[in-house]
PDB file of C-alpha atoms in Angstrom:
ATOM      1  CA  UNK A  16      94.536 153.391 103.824  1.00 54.00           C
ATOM      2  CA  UNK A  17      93.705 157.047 103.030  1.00 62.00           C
ATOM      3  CA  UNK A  18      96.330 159.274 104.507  1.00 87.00           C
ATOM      4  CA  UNK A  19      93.578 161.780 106.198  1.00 93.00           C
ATOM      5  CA  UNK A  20      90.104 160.403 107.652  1.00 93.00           C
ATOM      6  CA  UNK A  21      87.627 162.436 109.555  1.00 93.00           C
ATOM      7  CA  UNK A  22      84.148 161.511 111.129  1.00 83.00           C
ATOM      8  CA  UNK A  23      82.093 160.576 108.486  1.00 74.00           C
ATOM      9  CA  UNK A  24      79.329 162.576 109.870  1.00 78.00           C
ATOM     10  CA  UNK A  25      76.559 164.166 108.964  1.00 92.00           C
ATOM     11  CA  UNK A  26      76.679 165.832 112.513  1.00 94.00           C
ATOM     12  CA  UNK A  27      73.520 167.746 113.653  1.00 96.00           C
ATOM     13  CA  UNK A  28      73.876 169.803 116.896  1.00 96.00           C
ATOM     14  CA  UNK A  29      71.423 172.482 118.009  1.00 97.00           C
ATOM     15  CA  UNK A  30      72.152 175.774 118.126  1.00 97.00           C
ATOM     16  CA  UNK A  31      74.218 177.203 120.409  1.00 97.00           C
ATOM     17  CA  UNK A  32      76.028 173.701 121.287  1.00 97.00           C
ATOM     18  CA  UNK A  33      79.557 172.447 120.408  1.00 97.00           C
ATOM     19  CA  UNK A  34      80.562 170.767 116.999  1.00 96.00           C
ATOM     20  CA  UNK A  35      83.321 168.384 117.551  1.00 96.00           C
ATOM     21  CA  UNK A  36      85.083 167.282 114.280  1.00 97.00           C
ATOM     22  CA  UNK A  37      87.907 164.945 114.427  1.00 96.00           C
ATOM     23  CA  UNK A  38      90.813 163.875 111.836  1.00 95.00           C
ATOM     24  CA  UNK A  39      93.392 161.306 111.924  1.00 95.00           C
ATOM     25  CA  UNK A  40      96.477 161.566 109.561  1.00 93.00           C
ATOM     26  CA  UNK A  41      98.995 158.394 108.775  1.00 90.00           C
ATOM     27  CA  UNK A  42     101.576 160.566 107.157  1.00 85.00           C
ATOM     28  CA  UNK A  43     104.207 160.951 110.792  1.00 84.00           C
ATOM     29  CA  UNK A  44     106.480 163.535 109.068  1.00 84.00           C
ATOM     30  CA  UNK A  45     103.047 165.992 108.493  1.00 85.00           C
ATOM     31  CA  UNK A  46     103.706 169.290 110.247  1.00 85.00           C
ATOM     32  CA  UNK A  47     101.327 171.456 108.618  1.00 91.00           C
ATOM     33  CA  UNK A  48      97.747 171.026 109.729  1.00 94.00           C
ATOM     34  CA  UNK A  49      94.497 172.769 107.781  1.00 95.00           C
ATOM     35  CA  UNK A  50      90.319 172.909 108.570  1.00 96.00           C
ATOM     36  CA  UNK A  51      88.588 174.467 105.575  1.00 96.00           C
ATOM     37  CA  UNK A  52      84.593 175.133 105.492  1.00 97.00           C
ATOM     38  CA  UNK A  53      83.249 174.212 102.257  1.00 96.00           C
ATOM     39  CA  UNK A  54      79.361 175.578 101.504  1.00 96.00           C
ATOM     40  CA  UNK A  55      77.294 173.900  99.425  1.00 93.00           C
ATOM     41  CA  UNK A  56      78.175 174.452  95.794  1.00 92.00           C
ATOM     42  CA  UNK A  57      81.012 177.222  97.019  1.00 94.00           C
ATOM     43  CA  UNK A  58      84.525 176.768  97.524  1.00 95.00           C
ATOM     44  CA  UNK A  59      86.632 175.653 100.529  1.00 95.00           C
ATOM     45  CA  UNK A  60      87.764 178.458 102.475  1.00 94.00           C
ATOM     46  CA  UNK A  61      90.652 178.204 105.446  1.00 94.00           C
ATOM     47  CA  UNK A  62      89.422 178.551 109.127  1.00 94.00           C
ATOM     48  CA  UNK A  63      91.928 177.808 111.048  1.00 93.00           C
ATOM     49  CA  UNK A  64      95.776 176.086 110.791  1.00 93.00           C
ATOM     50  CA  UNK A  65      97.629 174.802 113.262  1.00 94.00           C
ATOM     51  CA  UNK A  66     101.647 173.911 113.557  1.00 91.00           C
ATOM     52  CA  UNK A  67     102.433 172.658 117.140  1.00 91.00           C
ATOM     53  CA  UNK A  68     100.992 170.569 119.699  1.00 94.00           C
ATOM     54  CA  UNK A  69      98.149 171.700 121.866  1.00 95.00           C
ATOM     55  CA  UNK A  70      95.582 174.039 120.925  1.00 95.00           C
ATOM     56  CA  UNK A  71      94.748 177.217 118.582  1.00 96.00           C
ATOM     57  CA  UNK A  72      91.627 179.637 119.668  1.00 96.00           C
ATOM     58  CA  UNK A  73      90.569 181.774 117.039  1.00 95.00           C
ATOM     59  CA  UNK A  74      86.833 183.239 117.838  1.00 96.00           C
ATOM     60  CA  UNK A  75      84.331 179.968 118.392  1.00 97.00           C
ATOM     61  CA  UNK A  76      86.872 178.174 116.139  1.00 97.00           C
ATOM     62  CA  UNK A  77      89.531 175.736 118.484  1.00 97.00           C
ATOM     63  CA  UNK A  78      91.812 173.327 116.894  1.00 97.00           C
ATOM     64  CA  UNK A  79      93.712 171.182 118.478  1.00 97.00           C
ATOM     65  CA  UNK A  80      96.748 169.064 117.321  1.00 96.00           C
ATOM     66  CA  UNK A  81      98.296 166.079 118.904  1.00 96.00           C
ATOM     67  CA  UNK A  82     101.144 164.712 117.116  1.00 93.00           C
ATOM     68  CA  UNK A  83     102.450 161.262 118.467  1.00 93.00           C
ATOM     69  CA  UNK A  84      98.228 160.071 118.557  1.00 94.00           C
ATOM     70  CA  UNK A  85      98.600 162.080 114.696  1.00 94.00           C
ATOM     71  CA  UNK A  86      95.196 163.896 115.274  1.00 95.00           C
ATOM     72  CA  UNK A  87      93.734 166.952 114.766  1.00 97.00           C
ATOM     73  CA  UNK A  88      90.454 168.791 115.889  1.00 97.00           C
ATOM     74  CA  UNK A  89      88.144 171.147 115.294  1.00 97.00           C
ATOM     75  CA  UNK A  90      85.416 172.313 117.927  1.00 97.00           C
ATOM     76  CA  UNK A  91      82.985 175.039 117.168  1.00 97.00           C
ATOM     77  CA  UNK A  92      81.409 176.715 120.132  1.00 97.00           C
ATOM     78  CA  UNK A  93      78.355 178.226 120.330  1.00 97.00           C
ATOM     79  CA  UNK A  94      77.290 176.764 116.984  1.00 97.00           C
ATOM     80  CA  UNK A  95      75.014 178.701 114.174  1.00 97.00           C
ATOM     81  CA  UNK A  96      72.949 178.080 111.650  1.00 96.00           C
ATOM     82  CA  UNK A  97      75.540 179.855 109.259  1.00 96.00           C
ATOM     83  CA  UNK A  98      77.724 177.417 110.540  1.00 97.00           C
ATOM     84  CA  UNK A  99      76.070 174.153 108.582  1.00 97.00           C
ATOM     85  CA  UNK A 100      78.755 173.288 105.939  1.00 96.00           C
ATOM     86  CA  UNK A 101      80.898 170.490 105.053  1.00 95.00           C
ATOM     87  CA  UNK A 102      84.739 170.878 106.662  1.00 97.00           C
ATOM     88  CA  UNK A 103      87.324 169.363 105.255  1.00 96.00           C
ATOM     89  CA  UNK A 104      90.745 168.178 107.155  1.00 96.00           C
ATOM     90  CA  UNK A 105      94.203 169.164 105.506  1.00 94.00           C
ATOM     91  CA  UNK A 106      97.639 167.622 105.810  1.00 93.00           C
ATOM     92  CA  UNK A 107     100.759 169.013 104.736  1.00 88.00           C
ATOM     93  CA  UNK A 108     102.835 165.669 104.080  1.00 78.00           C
ATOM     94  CA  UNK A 109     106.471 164.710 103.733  1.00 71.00           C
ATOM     95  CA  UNK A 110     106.216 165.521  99.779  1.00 72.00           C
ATOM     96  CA  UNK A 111     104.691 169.224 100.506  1.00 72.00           C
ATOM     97  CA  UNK A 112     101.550 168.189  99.290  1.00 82.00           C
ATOM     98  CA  UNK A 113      98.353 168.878 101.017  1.00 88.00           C
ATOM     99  CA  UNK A 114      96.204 165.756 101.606  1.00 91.00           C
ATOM    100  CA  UNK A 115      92.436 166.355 102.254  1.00 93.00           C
ATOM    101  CA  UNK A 116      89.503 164.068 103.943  1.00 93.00           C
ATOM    102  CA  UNK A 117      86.405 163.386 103.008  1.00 92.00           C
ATOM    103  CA  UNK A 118      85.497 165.632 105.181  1.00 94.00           C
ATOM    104  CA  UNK A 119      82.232 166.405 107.944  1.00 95.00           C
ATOM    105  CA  UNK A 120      78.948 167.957 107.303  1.00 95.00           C
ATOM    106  CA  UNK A 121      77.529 169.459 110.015  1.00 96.00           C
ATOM    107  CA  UNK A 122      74.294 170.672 110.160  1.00 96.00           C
ATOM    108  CA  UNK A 123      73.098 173.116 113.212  1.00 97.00           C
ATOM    109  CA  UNK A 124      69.687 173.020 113.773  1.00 94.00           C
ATOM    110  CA  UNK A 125      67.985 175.977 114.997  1.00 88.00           C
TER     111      UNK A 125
ATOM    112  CA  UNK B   2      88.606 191.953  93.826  1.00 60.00           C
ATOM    113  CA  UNK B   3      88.460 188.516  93.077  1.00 67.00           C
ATOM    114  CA  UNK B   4      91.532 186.719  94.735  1.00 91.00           C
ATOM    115  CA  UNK B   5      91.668 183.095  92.506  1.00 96.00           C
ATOM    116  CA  UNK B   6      89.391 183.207  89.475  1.00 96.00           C
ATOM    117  CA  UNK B   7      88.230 180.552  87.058  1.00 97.00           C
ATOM    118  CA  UNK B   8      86.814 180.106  83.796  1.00 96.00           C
ATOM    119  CA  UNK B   9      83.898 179.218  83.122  1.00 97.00           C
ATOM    120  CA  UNK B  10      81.968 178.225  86.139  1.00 96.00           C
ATOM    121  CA  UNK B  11      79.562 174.980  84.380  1.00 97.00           C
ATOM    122  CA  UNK B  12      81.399 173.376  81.518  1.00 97.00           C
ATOM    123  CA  UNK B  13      78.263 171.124  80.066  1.00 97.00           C
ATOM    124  CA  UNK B  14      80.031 169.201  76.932  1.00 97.00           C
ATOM    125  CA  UNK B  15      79.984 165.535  75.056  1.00 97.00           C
ATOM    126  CA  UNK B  16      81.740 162.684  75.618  1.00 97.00           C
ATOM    127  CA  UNK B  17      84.699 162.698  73.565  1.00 97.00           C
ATOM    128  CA  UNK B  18      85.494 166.408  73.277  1.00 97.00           C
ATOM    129  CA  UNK B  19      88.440 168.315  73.973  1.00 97.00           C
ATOM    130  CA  UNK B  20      87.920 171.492  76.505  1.00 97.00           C
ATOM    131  CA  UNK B  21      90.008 173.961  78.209  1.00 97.00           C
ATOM    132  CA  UNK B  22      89.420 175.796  82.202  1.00 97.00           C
ATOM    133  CA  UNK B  23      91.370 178.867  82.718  1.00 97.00           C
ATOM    134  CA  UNK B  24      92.769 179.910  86.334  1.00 97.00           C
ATOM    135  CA  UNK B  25      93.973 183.247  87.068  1.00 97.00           C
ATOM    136  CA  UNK B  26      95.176 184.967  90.749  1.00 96.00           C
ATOM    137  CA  UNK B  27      95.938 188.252  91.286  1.00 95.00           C
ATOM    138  CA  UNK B  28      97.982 187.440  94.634  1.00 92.00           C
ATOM    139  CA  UNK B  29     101.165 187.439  93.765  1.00 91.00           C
ATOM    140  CA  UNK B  30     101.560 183.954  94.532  1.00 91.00           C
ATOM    141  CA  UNK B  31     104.141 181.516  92.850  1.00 90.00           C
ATOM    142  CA  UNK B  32     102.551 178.336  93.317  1.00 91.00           C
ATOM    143  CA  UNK B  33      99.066 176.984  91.204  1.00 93.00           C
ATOM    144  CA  UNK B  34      97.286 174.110  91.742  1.00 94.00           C
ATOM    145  CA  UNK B  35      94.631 171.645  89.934  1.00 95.00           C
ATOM    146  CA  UNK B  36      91.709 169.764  92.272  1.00 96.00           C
ATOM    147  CA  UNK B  37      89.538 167.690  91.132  1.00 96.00           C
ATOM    148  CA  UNK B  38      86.368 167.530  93.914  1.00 95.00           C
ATOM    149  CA  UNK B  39      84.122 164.055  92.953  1.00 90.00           C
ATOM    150  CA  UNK B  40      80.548 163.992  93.777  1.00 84.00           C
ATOM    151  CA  UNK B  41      81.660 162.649  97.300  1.00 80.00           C
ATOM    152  CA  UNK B  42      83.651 165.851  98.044  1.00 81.00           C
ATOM    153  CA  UNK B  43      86.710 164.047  98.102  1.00 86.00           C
ATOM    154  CA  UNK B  44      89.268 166.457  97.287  1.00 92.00           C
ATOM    155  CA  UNK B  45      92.556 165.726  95.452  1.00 92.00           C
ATOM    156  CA  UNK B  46      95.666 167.382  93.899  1.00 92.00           C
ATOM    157  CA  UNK B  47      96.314 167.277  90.397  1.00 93.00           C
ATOM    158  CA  UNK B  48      98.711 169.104  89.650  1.00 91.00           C
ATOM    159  CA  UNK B  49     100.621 172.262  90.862  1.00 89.00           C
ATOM    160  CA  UNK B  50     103.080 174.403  89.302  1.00 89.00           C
ATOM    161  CA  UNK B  51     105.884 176.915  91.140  1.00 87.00           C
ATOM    162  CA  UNK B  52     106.764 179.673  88.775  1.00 85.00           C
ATOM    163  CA  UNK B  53     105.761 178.117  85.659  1.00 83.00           C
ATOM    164  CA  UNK B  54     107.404 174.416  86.090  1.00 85.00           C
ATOM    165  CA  UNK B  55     105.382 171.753  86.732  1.00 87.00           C
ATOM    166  CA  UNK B  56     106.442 170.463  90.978  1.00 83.00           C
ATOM    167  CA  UNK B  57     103.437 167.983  91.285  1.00 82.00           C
ATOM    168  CA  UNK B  58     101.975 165.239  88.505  1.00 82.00           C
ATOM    169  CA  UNK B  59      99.818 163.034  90.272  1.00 84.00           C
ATOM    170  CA  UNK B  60      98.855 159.967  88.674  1.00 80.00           C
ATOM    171  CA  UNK B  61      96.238 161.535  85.951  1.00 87.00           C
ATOM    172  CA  UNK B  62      95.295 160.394  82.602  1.00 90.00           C
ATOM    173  CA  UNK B  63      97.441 161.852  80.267  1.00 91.00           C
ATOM    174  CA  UNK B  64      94.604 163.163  78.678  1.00 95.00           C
ATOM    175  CA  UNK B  65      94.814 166.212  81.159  1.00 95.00           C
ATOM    176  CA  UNK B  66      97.787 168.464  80.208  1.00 94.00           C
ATOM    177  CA  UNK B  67      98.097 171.766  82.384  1.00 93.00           C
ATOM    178  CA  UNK B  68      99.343 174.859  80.984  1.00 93.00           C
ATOM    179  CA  UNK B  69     100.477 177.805  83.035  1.00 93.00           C
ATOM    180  CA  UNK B  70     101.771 180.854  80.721  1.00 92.00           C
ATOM    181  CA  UNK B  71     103.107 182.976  83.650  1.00 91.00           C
ATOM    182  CA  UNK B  72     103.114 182.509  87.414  1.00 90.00           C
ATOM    183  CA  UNK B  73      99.572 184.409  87.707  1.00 94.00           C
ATOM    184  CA  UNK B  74      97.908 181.995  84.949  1.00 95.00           C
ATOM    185  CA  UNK B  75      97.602 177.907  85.206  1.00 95.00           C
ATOM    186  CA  UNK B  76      94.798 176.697  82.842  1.00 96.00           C
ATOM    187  CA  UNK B  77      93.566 172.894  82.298  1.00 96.00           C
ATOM    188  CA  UNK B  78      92.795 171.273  79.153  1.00 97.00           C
ATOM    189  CA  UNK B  79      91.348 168.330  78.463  1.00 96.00           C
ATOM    190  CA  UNK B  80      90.901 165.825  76.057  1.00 96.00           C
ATOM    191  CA  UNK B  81      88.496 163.015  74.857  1.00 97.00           C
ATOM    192  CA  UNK B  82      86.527 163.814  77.308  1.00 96.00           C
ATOM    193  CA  UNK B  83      84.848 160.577  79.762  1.00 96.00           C
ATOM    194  CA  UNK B  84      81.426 160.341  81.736  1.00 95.00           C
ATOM    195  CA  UNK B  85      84.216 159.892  85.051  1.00 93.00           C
ATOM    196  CA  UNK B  86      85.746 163.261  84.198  1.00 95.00           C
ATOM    197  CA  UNK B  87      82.384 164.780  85.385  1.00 96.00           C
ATOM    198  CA  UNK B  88      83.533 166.455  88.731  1.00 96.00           C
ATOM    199  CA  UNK B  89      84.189 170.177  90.189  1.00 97.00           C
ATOM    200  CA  UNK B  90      87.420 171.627  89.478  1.00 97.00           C
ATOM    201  CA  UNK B  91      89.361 174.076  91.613  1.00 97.00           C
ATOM    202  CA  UNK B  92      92.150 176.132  91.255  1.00 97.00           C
ATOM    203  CA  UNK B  93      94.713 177.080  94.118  1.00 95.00           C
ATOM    204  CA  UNK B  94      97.346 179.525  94.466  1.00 93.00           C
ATOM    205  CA  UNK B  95      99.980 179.876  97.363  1.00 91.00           C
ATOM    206  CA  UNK B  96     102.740 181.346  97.918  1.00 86.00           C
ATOM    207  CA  UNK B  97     105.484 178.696  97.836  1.00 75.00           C
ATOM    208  CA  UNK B  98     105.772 175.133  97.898  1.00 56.00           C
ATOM    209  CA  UNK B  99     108.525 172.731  99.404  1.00 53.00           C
ATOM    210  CA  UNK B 100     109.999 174.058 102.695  1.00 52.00           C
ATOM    211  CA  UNK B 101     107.136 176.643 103.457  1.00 57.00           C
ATOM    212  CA  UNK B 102     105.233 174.638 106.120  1.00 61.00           C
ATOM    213  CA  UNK B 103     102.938 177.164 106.683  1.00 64.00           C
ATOM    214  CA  UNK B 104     101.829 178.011 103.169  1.00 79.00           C
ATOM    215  CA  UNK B 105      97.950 178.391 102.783  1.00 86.00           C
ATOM    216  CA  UNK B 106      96.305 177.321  99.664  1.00 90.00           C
ATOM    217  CA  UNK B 107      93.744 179.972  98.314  1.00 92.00           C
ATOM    218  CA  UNK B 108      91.015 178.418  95.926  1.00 95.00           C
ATOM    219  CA  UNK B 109      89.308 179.644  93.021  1.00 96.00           C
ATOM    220  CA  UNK B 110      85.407 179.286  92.628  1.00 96.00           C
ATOM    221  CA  UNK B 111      85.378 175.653  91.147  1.00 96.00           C
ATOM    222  CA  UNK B 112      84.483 174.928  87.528  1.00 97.00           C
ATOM    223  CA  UNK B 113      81.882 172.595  87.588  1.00 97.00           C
ATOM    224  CA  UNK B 114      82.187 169.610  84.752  1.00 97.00           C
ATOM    225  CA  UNK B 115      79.698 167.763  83.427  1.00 97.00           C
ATOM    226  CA  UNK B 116      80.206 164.997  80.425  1.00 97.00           C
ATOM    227  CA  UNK B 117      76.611 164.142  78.962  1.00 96.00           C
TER     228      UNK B 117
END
């Protein structure tokens, strides 16, 4: 079982919709939770983290985090073309080390 | 100024040779990391050191020995190269390691490997 698994997507919205991204993680001790956006041939770049139950705004980015279901989410409002990337789910484990998904592509048509 | 930085950016090499990718970060970060990105995107740790010692050795051929000179520096070599070695490597830098819960990894640019 792969300790972090996300929506294998791809995920096409329209512009100006929401992009829902889900993750689970199997690791229960995890307490450190990541979403990275990863362009096409470019690097994977931190959006958003989250620590505690419930949910973290930042801009159109919300993640939310629920613990004893061990799941995380991303939702991007009002969705853009500049948006379309792959995003990639993080977990901070037990051992410190930070466990990645296969992540999402989303694509946002215009 | 570039925060993680990697050399070179296409490696394009034989089967069976012996090459090196150099990391540098200018953050003042103690921790370095190795990823190794497969054509699927699936990320996954290498390696990472904390102020020069080696913290994480994930199960990797031996044939990959990391190097890091000084806490700003953690290169990658590689030897006998194989056709499954072809991937995108990234570097990482953080601040600290165990007991730092909300450390954020910073990667480098990727060095993109290809074994002919």
């Amino acid at each position: 079982q792969k300790e972090v698994e996300q929506n294998s997507g791809p995920l096409s919205v329209p512009e100006g919709a929401i992009a829902s991204l889900n993750c689970t993680y199997s690791d229960r001790v995890s307490q450190s939770f990541f979403w990275y956006r990863q362009y096409s041939g470019k690097s994977p770049e931190l959006i958003m983290s989250i620590y505690s139950n419930g949910d973290k705004e930042d801009g159109r980015f919300t993640a939310q985090l629920n613990k004893a279901s061990q799941y995380v989410s991303l939702l991007i409002r009002d969705s853009q073309p500049s948006d379309s990337a792959t995003y990639l789910c993080a977990a901070r484990g037990g051992d410190y080390k930070l466990s990645f998904g296969a992540g999402t592509t989303v694509t946002v048509r215009a | 100024d570039t925060a993680v930085s990697q050399t070179p950016k296409y490696l394009v090499t034989q089967m069976g040779n012996d090459k090196s990718i150099k990391c540098e970060q200018n953050l003042g970060h103690d921790t370095m990391y190795w990823y190794k990105q497969d054509s699927k995107k699936f990320l996954k740790i290498m390696f990472s050191y904390n102020n020069k010692e080696l913290i994480i050795n994930e199960t990797v051929p031996n044939r990959f020995s990391p190097k890091s000179p000084d806490k700003a520096h953690l290169n990658l070599h590689i030897n006998s190269l194989e056709l499954g070695d072809s991937a995108v490597y990234f570097c990482a830098s953080s601040r600290g390691s165990s007991g730092v819960n909300t450390d954020t990894q910073y990667f480098g640019p990727g060095t993109r490997l290809t074994v002919l």
